[in-house]
Short mmCIF file of N, CA and C and ligand atoms in Angstrom, two decimals:
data_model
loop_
_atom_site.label_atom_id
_atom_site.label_comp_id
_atom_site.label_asym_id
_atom_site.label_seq_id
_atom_site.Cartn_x
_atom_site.Cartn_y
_atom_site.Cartn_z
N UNK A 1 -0.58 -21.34 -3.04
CA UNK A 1 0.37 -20.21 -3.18
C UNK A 1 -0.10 -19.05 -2.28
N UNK A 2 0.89 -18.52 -1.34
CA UNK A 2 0.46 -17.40 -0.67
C UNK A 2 0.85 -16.31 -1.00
N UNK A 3 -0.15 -15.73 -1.75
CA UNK A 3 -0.19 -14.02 -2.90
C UNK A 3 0.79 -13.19 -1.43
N UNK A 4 0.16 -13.30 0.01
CA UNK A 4 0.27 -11.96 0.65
C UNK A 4 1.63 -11.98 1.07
N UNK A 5 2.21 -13.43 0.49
CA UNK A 5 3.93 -12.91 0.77
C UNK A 5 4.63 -12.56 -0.56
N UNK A 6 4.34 -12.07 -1.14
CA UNK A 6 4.75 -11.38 -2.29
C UNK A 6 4.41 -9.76 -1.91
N UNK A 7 3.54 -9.56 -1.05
CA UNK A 7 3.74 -8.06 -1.56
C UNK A 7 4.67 -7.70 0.13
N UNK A 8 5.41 -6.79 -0.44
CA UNK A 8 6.01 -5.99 -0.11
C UNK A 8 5.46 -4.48 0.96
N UNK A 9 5.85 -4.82 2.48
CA UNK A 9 5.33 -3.52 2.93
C UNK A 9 6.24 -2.75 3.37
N UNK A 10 6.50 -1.23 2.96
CA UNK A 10 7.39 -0.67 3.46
C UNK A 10 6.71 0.67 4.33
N UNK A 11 7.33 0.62 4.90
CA UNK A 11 6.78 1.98 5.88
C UNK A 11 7.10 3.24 5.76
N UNK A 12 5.99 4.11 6.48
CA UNK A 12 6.40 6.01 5.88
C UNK A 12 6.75 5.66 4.19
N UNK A 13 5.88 5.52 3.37
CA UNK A 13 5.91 5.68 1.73
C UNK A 13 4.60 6.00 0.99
N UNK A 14 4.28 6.53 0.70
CA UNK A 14 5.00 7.88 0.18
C UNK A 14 4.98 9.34 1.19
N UNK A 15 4.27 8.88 2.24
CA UNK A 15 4.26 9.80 3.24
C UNK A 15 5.04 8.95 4.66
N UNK A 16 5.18 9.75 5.68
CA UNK A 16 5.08 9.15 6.83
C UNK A 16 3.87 9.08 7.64
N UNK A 17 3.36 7.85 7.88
CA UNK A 17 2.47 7.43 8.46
C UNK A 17 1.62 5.86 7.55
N UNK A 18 2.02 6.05 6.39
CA UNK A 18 1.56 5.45 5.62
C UNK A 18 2.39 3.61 5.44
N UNK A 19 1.06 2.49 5.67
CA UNK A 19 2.16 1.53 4.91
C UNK A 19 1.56 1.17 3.93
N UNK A 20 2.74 1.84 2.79
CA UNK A 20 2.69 1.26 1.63
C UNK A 20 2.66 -0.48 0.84
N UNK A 21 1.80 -0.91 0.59
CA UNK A 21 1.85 -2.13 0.11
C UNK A 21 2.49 -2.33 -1.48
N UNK A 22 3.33 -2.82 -1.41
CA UNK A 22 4.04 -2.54 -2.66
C UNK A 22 3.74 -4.24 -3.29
N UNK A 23 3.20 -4.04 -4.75
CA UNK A 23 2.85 -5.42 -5.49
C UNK A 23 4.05 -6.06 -6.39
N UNK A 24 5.09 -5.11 -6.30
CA UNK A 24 6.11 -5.63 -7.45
C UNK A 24 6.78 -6.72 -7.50
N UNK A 25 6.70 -7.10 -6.23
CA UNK A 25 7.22 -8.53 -5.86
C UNK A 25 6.57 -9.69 -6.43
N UNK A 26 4.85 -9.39 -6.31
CA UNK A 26 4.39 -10.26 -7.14
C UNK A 26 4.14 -10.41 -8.89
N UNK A 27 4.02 -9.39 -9.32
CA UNK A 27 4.41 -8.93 -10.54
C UNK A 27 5.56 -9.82 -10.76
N UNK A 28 6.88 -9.67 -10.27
CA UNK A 28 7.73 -10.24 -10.72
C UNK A 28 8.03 -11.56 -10.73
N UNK A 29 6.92 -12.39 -10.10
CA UNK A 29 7.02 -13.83 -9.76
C UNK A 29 6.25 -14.28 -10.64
N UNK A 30 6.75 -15.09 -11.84
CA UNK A 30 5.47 -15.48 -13.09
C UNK A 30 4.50 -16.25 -12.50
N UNK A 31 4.75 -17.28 -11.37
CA UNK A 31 3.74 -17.86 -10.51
C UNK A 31 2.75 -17.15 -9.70
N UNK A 32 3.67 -16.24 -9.01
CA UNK A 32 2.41 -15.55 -8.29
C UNK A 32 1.84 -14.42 -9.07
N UNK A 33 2.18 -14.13 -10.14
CA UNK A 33 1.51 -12.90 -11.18
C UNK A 33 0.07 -13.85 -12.06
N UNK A 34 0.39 -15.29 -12.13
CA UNK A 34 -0.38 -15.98 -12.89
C UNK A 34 -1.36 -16.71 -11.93
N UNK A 35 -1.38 -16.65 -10.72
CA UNK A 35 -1.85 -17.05 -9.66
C UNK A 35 -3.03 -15.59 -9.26
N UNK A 36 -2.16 -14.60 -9.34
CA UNK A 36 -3.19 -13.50 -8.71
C UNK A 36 -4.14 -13.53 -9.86
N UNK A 37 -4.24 -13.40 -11.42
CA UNK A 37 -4.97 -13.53 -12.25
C UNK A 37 -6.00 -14.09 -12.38
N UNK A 38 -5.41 -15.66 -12.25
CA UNK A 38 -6.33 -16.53 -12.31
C UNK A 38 -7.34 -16.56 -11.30
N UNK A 39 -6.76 -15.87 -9.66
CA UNK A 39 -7.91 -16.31 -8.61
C UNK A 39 -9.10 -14.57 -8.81
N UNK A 40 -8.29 -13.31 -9.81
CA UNK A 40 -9.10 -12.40 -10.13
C UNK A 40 -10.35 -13.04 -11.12
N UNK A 41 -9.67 -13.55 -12.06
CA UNK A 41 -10.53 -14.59 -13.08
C UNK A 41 -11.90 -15.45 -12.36
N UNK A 42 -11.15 -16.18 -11.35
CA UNK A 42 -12.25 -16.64 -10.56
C UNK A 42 -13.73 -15.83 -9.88
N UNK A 43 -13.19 -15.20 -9.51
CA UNK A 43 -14.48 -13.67 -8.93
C UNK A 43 -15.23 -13.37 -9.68
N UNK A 44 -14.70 -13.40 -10.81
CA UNK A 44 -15.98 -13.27 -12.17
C UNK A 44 -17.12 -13.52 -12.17
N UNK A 45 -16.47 -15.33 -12.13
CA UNK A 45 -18.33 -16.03 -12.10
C UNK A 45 -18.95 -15.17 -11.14
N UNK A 46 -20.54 -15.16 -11.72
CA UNK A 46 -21.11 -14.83 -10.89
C UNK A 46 -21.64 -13.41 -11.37
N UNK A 47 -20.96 -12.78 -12.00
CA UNK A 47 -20.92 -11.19 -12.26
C UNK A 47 -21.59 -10.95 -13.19
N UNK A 48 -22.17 -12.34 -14.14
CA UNK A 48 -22.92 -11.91 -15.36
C UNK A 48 -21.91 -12.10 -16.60
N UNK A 49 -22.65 -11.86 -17.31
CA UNK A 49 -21.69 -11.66 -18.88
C UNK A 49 -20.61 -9.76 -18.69
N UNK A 50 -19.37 -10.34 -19.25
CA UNK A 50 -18.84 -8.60 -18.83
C UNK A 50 -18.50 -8.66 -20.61
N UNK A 51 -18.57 -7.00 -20.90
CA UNK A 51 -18.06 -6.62 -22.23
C UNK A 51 -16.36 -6.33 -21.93
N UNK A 52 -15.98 -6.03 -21.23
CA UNK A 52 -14.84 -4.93 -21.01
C UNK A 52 -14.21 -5.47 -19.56
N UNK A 53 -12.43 -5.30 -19.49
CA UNK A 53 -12.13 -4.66 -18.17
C UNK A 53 -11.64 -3.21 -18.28
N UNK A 54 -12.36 -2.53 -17.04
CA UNK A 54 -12.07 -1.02 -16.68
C UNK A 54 -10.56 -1.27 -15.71
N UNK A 55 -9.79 -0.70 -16.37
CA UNK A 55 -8.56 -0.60 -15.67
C UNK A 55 -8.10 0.83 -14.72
N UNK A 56 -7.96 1.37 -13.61
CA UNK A 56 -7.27 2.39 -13.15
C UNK A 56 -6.19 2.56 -13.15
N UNK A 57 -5.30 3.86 -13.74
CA UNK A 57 -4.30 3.90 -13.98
C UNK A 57 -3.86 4.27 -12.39
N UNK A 58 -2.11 3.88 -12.15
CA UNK A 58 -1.45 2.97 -12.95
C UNK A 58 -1.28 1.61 -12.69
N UNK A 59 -1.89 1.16 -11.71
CA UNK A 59 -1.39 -0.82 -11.09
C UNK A 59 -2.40 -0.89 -11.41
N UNK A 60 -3.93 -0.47 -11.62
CA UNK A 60 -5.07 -1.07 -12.35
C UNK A 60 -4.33 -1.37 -13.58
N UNK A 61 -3.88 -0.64 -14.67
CA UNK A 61 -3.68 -0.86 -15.79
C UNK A 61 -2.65 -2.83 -16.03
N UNK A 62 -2.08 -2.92 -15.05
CA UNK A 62 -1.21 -3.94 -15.04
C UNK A 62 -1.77 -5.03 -14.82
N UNK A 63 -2.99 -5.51 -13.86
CA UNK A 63 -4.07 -6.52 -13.29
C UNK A 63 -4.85 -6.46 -14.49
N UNK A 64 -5.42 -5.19 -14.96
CA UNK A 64 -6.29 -5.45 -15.48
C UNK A 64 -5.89 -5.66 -16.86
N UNK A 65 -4.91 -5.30 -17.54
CA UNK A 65 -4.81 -5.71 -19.18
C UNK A 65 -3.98 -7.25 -18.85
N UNK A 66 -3.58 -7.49 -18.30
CA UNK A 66 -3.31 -9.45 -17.74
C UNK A 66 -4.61 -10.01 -17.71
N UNK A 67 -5.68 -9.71 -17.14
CA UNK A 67 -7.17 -10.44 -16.40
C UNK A 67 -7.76 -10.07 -17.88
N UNK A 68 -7.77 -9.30 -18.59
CA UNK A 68 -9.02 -8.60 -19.74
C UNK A 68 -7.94 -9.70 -21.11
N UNK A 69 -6.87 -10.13 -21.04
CA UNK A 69 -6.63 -11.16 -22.08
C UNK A 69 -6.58 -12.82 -21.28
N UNK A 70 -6.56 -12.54 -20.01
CA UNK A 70 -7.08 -14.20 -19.73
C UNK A 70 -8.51 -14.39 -20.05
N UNK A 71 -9.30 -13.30 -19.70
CA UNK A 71 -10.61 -13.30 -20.07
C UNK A 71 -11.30 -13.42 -21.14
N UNK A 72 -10.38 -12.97 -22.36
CA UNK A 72 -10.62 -12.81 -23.27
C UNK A 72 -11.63 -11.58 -23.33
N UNK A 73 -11.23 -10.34 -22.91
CA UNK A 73 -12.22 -9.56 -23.03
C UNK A 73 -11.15 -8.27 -23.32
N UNK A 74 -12.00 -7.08 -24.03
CA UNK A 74 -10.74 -5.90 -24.59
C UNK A 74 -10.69 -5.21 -23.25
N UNK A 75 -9.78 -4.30 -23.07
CA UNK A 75 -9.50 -3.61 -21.99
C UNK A 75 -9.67 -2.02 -22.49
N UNK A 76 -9.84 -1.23 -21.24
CA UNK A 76 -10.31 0.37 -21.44
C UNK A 76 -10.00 0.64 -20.13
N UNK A 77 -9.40 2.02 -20.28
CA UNK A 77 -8.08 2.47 -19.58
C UNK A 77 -9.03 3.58 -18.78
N UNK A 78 -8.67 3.89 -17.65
CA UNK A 78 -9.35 5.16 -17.08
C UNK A 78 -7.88 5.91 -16.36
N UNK A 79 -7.68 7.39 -16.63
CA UNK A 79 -6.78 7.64 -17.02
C UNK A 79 -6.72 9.39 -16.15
N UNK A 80 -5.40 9.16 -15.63
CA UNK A 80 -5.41 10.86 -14.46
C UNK A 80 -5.74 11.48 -15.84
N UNK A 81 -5.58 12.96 -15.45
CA UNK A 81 -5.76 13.87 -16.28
C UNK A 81 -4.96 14.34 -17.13
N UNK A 82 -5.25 14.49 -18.44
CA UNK A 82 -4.79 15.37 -19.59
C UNK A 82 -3.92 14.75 -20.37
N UNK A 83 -4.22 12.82 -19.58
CA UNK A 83 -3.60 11.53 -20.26
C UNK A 83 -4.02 10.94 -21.99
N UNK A 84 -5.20 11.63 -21.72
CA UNK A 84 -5.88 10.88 -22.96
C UNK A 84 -6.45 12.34 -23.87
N UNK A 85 -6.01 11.42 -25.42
CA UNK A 85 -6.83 12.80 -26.13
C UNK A 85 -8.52 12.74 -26.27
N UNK A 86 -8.69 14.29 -26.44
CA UNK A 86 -10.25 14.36 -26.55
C UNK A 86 -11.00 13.21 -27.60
N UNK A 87 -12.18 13.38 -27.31
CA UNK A 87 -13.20 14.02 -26.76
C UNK A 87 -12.75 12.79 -25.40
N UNK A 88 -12.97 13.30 -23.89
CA UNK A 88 -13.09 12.85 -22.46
C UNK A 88 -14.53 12.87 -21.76
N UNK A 89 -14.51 11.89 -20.95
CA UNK A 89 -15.42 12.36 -19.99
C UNK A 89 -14.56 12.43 -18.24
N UNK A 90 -15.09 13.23 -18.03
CA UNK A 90 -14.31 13.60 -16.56
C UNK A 90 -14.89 13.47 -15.58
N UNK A 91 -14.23 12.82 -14.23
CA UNK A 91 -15.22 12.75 -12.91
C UNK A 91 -14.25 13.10 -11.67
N UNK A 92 -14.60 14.49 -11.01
CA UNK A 92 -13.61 14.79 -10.00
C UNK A 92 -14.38 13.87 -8.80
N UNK A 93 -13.00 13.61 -8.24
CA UNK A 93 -13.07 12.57 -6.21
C UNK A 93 -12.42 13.69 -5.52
N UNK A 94 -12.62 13.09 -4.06
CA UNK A 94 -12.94 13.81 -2.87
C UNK A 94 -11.14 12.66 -2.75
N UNK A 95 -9.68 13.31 -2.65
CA UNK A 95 -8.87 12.62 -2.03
C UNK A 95 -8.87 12.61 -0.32
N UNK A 96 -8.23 11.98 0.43
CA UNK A 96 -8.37 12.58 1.89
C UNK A 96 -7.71 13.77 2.06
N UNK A 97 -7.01 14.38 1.51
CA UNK A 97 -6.78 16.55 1.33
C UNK A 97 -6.63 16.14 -0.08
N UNK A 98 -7.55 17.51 -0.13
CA UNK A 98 -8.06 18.23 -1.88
C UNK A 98 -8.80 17.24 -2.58
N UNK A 99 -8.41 17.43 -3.77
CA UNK A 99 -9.67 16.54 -5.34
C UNK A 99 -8.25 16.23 -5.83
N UNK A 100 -9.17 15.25 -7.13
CA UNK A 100 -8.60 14.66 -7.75
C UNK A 100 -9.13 14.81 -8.89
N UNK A 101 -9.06 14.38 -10.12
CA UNK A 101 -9.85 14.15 -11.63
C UNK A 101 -9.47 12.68 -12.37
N UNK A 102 -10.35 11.46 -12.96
CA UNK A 102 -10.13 10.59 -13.56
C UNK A 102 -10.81 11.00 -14.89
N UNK A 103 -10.35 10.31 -15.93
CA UNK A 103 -11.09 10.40 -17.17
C UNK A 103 -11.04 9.14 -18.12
N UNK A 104 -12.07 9.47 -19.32
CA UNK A 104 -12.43 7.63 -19.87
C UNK A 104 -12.85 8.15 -21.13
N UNK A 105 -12.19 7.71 -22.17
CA UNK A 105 -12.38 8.29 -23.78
C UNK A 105 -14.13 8.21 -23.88
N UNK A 106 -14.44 9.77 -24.41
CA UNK A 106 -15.92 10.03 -24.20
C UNK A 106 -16.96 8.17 -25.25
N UNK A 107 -16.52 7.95 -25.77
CA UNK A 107 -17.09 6.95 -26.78
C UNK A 107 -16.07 5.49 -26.10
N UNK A 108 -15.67 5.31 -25.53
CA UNK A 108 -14.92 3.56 -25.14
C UNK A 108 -16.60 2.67 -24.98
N UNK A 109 -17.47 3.16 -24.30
CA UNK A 109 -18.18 2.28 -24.11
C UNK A 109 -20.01 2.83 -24.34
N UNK A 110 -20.61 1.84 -24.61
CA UNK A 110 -21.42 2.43 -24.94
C UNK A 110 -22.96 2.00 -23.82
N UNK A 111 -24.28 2.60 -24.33
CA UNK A 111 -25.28 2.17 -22.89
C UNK A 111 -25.33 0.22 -22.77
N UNK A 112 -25.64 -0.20 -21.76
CA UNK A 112 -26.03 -1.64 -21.89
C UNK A 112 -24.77 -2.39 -21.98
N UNK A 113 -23.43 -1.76 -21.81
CA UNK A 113 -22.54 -2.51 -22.12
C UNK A 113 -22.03 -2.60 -20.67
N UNK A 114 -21.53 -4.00 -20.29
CA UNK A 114 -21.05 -4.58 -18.78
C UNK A 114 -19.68 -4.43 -18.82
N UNK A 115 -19.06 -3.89 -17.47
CA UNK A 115 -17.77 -3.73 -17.46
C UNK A 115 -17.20 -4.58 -15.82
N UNK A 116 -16.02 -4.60 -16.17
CA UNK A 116 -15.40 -5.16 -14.47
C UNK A 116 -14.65 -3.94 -14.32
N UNK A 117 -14.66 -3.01 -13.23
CA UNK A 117 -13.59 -2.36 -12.45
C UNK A 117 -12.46 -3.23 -11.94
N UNK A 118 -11.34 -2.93 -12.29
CA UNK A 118 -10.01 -3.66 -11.84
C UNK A 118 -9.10 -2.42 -11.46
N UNK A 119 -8.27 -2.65 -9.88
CA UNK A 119 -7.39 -2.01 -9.39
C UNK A 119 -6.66 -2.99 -8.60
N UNK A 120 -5.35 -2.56 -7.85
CA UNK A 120 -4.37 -2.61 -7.51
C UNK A 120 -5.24 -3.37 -5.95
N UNK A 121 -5.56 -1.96 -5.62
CA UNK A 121 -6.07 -1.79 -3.96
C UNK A 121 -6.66 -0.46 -3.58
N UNK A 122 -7.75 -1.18 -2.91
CA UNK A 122 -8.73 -0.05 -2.49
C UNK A 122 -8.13 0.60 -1.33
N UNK A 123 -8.53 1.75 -1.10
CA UNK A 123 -8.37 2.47 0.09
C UNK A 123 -9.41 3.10 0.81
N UNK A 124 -9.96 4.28 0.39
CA UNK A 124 -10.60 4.98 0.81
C UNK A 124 -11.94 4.71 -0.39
N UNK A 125 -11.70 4.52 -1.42
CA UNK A 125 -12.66 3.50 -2.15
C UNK A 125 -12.71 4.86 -3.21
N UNK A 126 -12.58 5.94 -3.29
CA UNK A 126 -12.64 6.96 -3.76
C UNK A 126 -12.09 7.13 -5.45
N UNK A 127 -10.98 6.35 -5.23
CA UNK A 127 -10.52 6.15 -7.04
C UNK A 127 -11.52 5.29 -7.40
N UNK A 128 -12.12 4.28 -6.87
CA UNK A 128 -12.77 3.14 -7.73
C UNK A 128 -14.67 3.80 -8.04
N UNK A 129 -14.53 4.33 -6.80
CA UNK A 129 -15.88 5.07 -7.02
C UNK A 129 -16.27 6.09 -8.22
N UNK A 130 -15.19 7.05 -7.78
CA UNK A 130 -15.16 8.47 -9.70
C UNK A 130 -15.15 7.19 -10.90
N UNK A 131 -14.50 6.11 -10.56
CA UNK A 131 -14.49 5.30 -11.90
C UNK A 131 -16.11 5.00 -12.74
N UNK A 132 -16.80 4.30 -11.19
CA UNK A 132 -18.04 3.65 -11.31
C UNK A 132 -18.28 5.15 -11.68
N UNK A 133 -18.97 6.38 -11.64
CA UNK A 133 -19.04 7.17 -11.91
C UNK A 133 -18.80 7.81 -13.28
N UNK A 134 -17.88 7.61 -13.78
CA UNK A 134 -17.23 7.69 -15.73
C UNK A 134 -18.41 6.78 -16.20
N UNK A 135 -18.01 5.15 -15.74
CA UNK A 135 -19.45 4.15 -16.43
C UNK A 135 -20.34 4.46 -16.39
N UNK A 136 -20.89 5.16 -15.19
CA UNK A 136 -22.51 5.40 -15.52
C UNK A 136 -22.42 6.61 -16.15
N UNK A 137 -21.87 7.59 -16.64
CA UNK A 137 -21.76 8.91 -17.69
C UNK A 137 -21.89 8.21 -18.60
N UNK A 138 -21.42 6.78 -19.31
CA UNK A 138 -21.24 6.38 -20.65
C UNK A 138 -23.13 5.57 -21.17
N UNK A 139 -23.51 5.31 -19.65
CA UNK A 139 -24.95 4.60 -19.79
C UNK A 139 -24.44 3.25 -20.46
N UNK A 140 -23.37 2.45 -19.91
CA UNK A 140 -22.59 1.11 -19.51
C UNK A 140 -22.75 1.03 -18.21
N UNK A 141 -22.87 -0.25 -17.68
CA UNK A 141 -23.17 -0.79 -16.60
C UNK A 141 -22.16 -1.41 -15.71
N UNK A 142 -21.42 -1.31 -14.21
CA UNK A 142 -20.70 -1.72 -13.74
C UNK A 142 -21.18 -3.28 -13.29
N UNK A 143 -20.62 -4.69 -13.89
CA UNK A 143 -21.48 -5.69 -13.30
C UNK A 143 -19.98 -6.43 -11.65
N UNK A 144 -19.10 -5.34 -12.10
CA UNK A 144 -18.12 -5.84 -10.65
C UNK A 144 -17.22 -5.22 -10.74
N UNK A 145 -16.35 -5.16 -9.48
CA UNK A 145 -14.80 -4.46 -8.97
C UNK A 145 -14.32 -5.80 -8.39
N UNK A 146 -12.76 -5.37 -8.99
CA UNK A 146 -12.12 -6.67 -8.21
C UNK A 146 -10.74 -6.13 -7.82
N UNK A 147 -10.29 -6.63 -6.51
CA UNK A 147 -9.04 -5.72 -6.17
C UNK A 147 -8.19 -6.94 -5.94
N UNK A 148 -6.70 -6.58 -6.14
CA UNK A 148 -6.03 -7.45 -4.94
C UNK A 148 -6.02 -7.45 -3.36
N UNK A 149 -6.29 -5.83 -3.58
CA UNK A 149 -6.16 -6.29 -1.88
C UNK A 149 -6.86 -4.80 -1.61
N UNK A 150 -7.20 -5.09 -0.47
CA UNK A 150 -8.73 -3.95 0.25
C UNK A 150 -8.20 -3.75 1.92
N UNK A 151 -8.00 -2.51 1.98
CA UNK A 151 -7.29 -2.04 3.28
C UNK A 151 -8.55 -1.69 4.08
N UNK A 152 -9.18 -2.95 4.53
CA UNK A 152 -10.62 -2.99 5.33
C UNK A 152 -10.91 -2.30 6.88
N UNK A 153 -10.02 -1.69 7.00
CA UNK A 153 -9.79 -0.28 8.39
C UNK A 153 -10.11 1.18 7.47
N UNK A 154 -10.29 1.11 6.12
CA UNK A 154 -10.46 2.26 5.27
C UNK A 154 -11.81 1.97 4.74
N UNK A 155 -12.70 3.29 4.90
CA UNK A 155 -13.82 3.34 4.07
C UNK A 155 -14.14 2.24 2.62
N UNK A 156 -13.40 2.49 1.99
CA UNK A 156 -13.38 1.52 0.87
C UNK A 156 -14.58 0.81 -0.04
N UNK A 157 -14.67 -0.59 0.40
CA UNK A 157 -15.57 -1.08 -0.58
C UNK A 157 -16.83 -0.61 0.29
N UNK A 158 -17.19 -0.02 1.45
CA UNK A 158 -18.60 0.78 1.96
C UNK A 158 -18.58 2.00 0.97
N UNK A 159 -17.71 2.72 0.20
CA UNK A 159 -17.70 3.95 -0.42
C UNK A 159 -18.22 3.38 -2.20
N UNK A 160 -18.25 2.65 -2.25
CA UNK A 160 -18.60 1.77 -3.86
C UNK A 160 -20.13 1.96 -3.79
N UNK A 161 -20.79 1.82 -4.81
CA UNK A 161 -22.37 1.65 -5.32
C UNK A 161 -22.61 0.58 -4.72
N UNK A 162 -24.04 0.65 -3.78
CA UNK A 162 -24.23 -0.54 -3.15
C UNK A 162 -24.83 -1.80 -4.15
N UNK A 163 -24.68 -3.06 -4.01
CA UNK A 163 -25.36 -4.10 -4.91
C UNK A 163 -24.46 -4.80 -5.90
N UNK A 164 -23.61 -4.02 -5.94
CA UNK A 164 -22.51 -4.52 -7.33
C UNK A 164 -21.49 -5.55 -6.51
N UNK A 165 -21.13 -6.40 -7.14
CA UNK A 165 -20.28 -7.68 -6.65
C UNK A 165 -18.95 -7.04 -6.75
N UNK A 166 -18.29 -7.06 -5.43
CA UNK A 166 -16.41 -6.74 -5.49
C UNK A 166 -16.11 -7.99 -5.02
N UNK A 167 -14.81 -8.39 -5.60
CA UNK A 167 -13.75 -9.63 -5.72
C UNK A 167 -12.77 -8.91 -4.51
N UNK A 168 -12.57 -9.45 -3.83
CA UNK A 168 -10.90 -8.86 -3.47
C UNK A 168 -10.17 -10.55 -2.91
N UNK A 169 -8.72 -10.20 -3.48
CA UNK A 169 -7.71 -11.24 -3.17
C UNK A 169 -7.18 -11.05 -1.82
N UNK A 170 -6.99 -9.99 -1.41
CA UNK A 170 -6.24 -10.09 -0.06
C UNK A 170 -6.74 -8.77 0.75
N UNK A 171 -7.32 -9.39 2.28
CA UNK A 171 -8.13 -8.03 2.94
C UNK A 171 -7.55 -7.72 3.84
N UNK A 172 -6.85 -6.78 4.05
CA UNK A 172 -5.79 -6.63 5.01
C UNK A 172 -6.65 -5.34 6.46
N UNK A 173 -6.87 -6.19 7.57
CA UNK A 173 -8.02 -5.82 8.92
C UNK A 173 -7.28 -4.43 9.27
N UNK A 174 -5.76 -4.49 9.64
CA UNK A 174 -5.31 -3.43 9.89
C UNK A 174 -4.21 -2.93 9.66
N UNK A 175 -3.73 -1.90 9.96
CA UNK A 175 -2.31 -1.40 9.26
C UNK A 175 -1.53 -1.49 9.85
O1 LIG B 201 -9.20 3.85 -2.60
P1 LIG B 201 -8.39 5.12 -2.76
O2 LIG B 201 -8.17 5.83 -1.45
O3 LIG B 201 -8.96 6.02 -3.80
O4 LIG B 201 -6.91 4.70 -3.20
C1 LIG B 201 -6.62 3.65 -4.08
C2 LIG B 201 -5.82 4.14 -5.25
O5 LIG B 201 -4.54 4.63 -4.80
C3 LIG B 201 -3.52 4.00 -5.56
O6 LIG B 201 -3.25 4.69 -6.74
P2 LIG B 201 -2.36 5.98 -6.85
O7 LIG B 201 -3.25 7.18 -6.90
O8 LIG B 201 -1.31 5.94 -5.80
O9 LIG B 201 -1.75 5.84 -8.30
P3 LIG B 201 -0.73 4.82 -9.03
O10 LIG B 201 -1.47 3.51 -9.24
O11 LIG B 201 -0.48 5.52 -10.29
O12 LIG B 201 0.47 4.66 -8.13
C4 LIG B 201 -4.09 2.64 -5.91
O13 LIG B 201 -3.43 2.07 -7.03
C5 LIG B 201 -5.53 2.97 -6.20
O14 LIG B 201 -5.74 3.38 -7.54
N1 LIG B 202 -1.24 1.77 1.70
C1 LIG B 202 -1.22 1.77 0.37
N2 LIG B 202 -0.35 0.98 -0.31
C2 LIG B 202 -0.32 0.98 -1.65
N3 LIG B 202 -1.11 1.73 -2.41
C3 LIG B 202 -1.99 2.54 -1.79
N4 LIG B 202 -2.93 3.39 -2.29
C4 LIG B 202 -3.56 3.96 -1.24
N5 LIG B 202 -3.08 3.50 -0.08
C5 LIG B 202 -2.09 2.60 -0.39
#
């Protein structure tokens, strides 16, 4: 099954200059939605025992609560701002113009506990990084990131904690 004809690229979205990779296409294909899963599932091995998937809102949240019940593992949401009620922990990123803020219910996880980072697609690596960042505030351990797809002309998985295992399904060289 070829995942990378399911997604969708449209151009100038949400800016001009930008191509947007749009996943809804595969989402909507029960084959290729159960296909991207399973080959996220696959990336695993290897990663150790995981407690948790860390989901980024919002196409993290969609990969990852699909992958965290094939896995059989609970899912925990990391969440823009002023999404979740207190008590939070907060970690501002560097966007390419201005900041940003992610946050992760102060108690979801606790020290010694293994998590998978799950997103959509990396870019500048910067959302997945503030994430790894929340985990180590909790003194839980990141044992992997897994993307669908990694825009490898962008900083990205070089901007991640070095040593930790990333999965990616589809690496797209240039734009
Ligand atoms: O690697 P980076 O440069 O940090 O970019 C990657 C992030 O950008 C997109 O999310 P977006 O902020 O557009 O939110 P959405 O999922 O709610 O659309 C994507 O889903 C990643 O979370
Ligand atoms: N080119 C792109 N397509 C989809 N989501 C993105 N998030 C950051 N860059 C993106």
């Amino acid at each position: 099954m070829e995942l990378r004809s399911l997604i969708r690229l449209v151009p100038d979205f949400p800016k001009p200059g930008i191509l947007f990779r749009d996943m809804t296409p595969l989402l909507q294909d029960p084959t290729g939605f159960r296909v991207a899963i399973e080959q996220l599932a696959a990336g695993t091995t290897g990663m150790g025992s995981l407690d948790y998937i860390v989901g980024i809102e919002s196409r993290g949240f969609i990969l990852g609560a699909a992958l965290a019940q094939h896995l059989g593992l609970g899912f925990v949401p990391v969440r823009k701002p002023g999404k979740l009620p207190p008590p939070v922990l907060s970690q501002r990123y560097s966007l390419e113009y201005g900041e940003d803020e992610l946050q992760l219910r102060a108690h979801a996880l606790r020290p010694g506990e293994r998590v998978l980072i799950v997103d959509d697609l990396i870019a500048t690596g910067g959302t997945a990084a503030a994430t790894a960042e929340l985990v180590a505030q909790t003194g839980a351990e990141v044992g992997g990131f897994a993307f669908l797809i990694e825009l490898a002309f962008l900083p990205g998985c070089k901007a991640l904690p070095a040593g930790i295992p990333t999965h990616v399904l589809m690496v797209e060289e240039s734009e």
